[in-house]
Tab-separated table of C-alpha atoms in Angstrom:
chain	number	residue	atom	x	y	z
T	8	UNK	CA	11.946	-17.164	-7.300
T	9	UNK	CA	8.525	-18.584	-9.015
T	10	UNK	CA	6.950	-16.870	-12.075
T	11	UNK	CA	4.220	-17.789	-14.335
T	12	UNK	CA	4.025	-16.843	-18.333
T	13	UNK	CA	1.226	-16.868	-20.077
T	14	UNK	CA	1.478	-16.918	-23.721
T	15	UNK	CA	-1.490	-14.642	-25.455
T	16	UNK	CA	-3.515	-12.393	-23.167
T	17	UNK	CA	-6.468	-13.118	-26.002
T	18	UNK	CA	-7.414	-15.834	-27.786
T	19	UNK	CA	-10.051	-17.094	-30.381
T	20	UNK	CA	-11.089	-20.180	-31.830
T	21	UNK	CA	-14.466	-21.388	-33.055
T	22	UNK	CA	-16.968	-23.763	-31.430
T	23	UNK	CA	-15.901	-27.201	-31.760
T	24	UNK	CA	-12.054	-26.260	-32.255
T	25	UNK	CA	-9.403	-26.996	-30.212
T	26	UNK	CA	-8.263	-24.989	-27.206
T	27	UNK	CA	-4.653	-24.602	-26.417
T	28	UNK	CA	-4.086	-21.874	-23.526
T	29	UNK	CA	-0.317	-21.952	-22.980
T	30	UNK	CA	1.551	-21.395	-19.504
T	31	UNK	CA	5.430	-21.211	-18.764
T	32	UNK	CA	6.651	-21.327	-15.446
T	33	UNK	CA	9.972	-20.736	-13.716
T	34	UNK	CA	10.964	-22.741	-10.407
T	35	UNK	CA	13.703	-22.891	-8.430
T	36	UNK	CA	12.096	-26.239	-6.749
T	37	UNK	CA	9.716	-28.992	-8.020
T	38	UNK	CA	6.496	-27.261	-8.781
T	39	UNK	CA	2.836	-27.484	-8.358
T	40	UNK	CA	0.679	-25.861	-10.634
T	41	UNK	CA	-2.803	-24.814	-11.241
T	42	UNK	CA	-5.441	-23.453	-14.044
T	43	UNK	CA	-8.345	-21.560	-12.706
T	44	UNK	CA	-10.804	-20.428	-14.642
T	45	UNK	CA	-12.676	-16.675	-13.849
T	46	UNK	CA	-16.101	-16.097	-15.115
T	47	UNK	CA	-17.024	-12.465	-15.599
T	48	UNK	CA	-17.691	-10.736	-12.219
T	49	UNK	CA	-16.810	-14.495	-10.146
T	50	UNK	CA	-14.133	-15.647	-8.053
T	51	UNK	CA	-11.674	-17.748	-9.458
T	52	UNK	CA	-12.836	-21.912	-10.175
T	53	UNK	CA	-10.306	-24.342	-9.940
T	54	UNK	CA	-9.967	-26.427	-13.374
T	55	UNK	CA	-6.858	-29.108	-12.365
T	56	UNK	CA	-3.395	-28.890	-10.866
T	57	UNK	CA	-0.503	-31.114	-10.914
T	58	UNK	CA	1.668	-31.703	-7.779
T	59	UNK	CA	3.542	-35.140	-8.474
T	60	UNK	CA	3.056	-38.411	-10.120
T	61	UNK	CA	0.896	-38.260	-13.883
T	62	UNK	CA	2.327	-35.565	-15.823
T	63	UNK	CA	-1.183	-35.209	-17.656
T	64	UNK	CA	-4.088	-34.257	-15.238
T	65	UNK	CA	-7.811	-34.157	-16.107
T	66	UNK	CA	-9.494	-31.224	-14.870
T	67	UNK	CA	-13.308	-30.296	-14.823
T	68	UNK	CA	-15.371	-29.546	-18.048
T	69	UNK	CA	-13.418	-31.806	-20.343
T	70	UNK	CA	-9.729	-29.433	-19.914
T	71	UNK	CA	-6.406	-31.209	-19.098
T	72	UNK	CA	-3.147	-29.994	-19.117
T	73	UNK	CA	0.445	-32.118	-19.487
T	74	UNK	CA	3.230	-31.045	-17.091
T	75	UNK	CA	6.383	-30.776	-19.160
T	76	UNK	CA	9.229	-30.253	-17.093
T	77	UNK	CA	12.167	-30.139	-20.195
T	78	UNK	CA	10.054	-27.521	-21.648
T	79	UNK	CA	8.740	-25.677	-18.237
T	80	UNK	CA	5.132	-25.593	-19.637
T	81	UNK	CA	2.050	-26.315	-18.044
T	82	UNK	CA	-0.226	-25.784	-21.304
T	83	UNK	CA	-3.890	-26.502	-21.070
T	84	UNK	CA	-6.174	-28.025	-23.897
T	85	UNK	CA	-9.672	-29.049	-24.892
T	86	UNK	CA	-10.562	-30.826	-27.686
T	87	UNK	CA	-13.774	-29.145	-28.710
T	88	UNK	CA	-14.357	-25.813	-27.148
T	89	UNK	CA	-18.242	-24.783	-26.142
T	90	UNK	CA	-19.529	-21.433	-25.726
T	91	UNK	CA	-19.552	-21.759	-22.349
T	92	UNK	CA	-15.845	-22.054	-22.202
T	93	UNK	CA	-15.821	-18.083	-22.475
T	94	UNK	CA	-13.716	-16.888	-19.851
T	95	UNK	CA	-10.287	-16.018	-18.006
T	96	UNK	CA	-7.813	-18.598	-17.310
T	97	UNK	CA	-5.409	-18.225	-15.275
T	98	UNK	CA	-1.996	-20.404	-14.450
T	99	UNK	CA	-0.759	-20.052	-11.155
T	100	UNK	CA	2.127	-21.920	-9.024
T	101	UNK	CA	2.423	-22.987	-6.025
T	102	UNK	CA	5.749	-20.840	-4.470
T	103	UNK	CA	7.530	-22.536	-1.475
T	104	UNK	CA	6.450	-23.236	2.202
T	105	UNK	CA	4.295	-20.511	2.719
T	106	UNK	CA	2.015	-21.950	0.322
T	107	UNK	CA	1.389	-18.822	-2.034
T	108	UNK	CA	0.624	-19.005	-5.606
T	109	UNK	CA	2.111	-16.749	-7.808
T	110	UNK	CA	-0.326	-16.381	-10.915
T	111	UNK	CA	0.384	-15.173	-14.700
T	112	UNK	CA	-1.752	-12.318	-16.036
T	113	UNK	CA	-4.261	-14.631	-17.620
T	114	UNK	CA	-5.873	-15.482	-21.018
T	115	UNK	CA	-8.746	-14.555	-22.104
T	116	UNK	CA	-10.904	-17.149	-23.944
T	117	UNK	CA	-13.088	-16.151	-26.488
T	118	UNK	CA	-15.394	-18.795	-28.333
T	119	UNK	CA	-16.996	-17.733	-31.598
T	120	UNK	CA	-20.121	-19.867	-32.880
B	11	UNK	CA	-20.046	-29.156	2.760
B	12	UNK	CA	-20.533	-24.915	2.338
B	13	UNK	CA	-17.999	-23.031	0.076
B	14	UNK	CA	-15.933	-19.807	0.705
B	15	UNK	CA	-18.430	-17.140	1.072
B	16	UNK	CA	-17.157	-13.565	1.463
B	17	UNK	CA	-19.072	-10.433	2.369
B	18	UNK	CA	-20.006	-7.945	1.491
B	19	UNK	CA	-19.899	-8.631	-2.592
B	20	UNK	CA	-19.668	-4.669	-3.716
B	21	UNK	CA	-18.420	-1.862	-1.483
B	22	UNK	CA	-17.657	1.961	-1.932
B	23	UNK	CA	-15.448	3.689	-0.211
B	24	UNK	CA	-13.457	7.368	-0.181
B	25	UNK	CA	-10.057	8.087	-0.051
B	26	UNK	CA	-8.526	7.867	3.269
B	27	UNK	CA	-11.215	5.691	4.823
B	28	UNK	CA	-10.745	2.532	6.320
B	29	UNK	CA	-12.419	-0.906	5.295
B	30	UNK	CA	-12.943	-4.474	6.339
B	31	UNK	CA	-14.070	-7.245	4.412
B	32	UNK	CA	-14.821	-10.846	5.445
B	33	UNK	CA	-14.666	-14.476	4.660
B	34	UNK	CA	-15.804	-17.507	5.795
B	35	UNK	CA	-13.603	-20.612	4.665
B	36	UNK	CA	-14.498	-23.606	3.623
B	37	UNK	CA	-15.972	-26.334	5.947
B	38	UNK	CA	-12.823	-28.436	7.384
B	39	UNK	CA	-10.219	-25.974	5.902
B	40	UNK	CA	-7.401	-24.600	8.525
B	41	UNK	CA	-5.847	-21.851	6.310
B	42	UNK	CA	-6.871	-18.689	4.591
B	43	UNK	CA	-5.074	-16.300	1.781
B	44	UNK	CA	-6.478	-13.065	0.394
B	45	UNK	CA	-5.348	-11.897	-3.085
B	46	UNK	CA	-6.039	-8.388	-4.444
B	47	UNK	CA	-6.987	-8.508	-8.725
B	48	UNK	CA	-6.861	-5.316	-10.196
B	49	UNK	CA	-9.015	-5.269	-13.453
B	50	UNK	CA	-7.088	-6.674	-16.083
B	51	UNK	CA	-4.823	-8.721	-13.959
B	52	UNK	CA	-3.777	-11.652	-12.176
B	53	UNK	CA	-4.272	-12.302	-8.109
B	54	UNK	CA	-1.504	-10.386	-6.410
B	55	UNK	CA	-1.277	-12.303	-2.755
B	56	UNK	CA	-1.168	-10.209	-0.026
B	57	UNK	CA	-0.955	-12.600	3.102
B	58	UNK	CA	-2.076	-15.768	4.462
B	59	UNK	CA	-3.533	-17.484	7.832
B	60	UNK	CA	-2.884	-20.505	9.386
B	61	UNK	CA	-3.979	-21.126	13.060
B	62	UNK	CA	-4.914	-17.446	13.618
B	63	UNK	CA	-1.132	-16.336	12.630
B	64	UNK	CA	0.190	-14.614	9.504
B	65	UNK	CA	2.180	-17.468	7.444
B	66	UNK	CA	3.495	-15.137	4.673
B	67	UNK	CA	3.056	-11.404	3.046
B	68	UNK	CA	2.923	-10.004	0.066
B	69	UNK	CA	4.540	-7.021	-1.206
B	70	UNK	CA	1.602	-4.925	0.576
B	71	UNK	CA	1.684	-2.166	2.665
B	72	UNK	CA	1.290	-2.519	6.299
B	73	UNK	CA	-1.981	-0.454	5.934
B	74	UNK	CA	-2.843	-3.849	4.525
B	75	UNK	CA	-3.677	-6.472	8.307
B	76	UNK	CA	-5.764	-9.046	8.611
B	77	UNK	CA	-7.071	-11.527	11.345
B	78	UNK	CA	-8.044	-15.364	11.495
B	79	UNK	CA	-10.441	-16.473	14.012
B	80	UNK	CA	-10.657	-20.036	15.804
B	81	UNK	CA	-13.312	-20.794	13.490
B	82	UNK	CA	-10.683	-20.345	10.362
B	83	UNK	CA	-13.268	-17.238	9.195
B	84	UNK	CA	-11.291	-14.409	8.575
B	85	UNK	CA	-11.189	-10.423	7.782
B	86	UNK	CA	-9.003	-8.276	5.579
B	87	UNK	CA	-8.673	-4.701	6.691
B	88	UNK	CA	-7.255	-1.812	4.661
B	89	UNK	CA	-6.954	1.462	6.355
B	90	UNK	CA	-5.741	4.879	4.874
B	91	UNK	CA	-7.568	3.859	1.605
B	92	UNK	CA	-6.139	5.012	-1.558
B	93	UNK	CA	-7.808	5.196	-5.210
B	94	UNK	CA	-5.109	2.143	-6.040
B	95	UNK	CA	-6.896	0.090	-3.746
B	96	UNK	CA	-9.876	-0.523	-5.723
B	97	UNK	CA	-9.802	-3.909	-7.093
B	98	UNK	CA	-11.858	-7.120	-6.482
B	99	UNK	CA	-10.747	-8.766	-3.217
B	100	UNK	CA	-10.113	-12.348	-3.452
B	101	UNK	CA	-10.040	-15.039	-0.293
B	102	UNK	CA	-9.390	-18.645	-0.651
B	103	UNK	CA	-9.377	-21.124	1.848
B	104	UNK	CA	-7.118	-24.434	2.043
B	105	UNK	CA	-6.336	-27.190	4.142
B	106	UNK	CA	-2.740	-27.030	4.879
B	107	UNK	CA	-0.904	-30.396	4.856
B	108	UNK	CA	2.590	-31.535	5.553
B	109	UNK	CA	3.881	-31.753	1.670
B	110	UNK	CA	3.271	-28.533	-0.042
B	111	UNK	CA	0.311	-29.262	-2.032
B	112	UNK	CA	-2.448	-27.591	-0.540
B	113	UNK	CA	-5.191	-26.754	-2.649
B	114	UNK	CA	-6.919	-22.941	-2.436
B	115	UNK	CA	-10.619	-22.862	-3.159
B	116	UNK	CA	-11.996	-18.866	-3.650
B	117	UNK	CA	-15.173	-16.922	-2.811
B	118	UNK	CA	-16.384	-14.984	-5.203
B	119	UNK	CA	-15.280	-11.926	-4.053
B	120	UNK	CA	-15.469	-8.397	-3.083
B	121	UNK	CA	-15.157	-5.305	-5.716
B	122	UNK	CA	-14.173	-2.375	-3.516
B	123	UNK	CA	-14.386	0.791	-5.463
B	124	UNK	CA	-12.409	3.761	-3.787
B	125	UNK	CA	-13.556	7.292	-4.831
């Protein structure tokens, strides 16, 4: 069976600093994986994913994440967070042929000026 | 190329009534899921469509059915409703391919309230 962790259901950091949202996953076969991001009162915004090939994707608003399959992790960073990262992020994977994704409880990102 | 919309964006309900909520998918996608988010927490996934037929269930009851028209639109319907159900009602809409890599977009979504 597929599960997601997500490592700190709040986090911090200060404009300009680094953002490192970690995400653990278990899968019994090769996974594909996902960050959305949720914006207060939104649906849920697809950042990146990873399904095969490059272990380090590029996603949308300057966030990548590096697929790490000794370590199971799926961790996403950016190098200099903006207010306007505020937000929810989620990790989800992708679980089997009937296409569901299974999704962690989320992080929520919290950028002080 | 138009989104996922889903309608309506806010409903209230009482206990024991039914609802339906809809979404359209996105232009050229073949396959719909709807998740249910309670506040505080991730999508739960309660089933998906592909070519008008459920392709996988959650752990939901079966007060829980849905239905996928040819257009790939769809509608979630919840009968019995209970004051657990309230949460924001996610759809996402995909284009289902032969490796398993499909990609789900989402509507915004629809906060049902149950009093």
């Amino acid at each position: 069976a597929q599960s997601v962790t997500q490592l700190g259901s709040h986090v911090s950091v200060s404009e300009g600093a680094l953002v490192l949202l970690r995400c653990n996953y278990s899968s019994s076969v090769p996974p594909y994986l996902f960050w959305y991001v949720q914006y207060p009162n939104q649906g849920l915004q697809l950042l990146l994913k990873y399904t095969t090939g490059a272990t380090l994707v590029k996603g949308i608003n300057g966030f990548e994440a590096e697929f790490k399959k000794s370590e199971t992790s799926f961790h996403l960073t950016k190098p200099s967070a903006h207010m306007s990262d505020a937000a929810e992020y989620f990790c989800a994977v992708n679980a089997g042929n009937n296409r569901k994704l299974i999704w962690g409880l989320g992080t929520s990102l919290a950028v002080n000026p | 190329e138009t989104g996922v919309t889903q309608s309506p964006t806010h409903l209230i309900k009482t206990r024991g009534q039914q609802v339906t909520l809809r979404c359209s998918s996105q232009s050229g996608h073949n396959t719909v899921s709807w998740y249910q988010q309670a506040l505080g927490q991730g999508p739960q996934f309660i089933f998906q469509y592909y070519r008008e037929e459920e392709n996988g269930r959650g752990n939901f009851p079966p007060r829980f059915s849905g239905l996928q028209f040819p257009n790939y639109s769809s509608e979630l319907n919840v009968n019995a409703l209970e004051l657990d159900d309230s949460a924001l009602y996610l759809c996402a809409s995909s284009l289902r391919t032969s490796a398993n890599t499909d990609t789900q977009y989402f509507g915004p979504g629809t906060r049902l309230t149950v009093l």
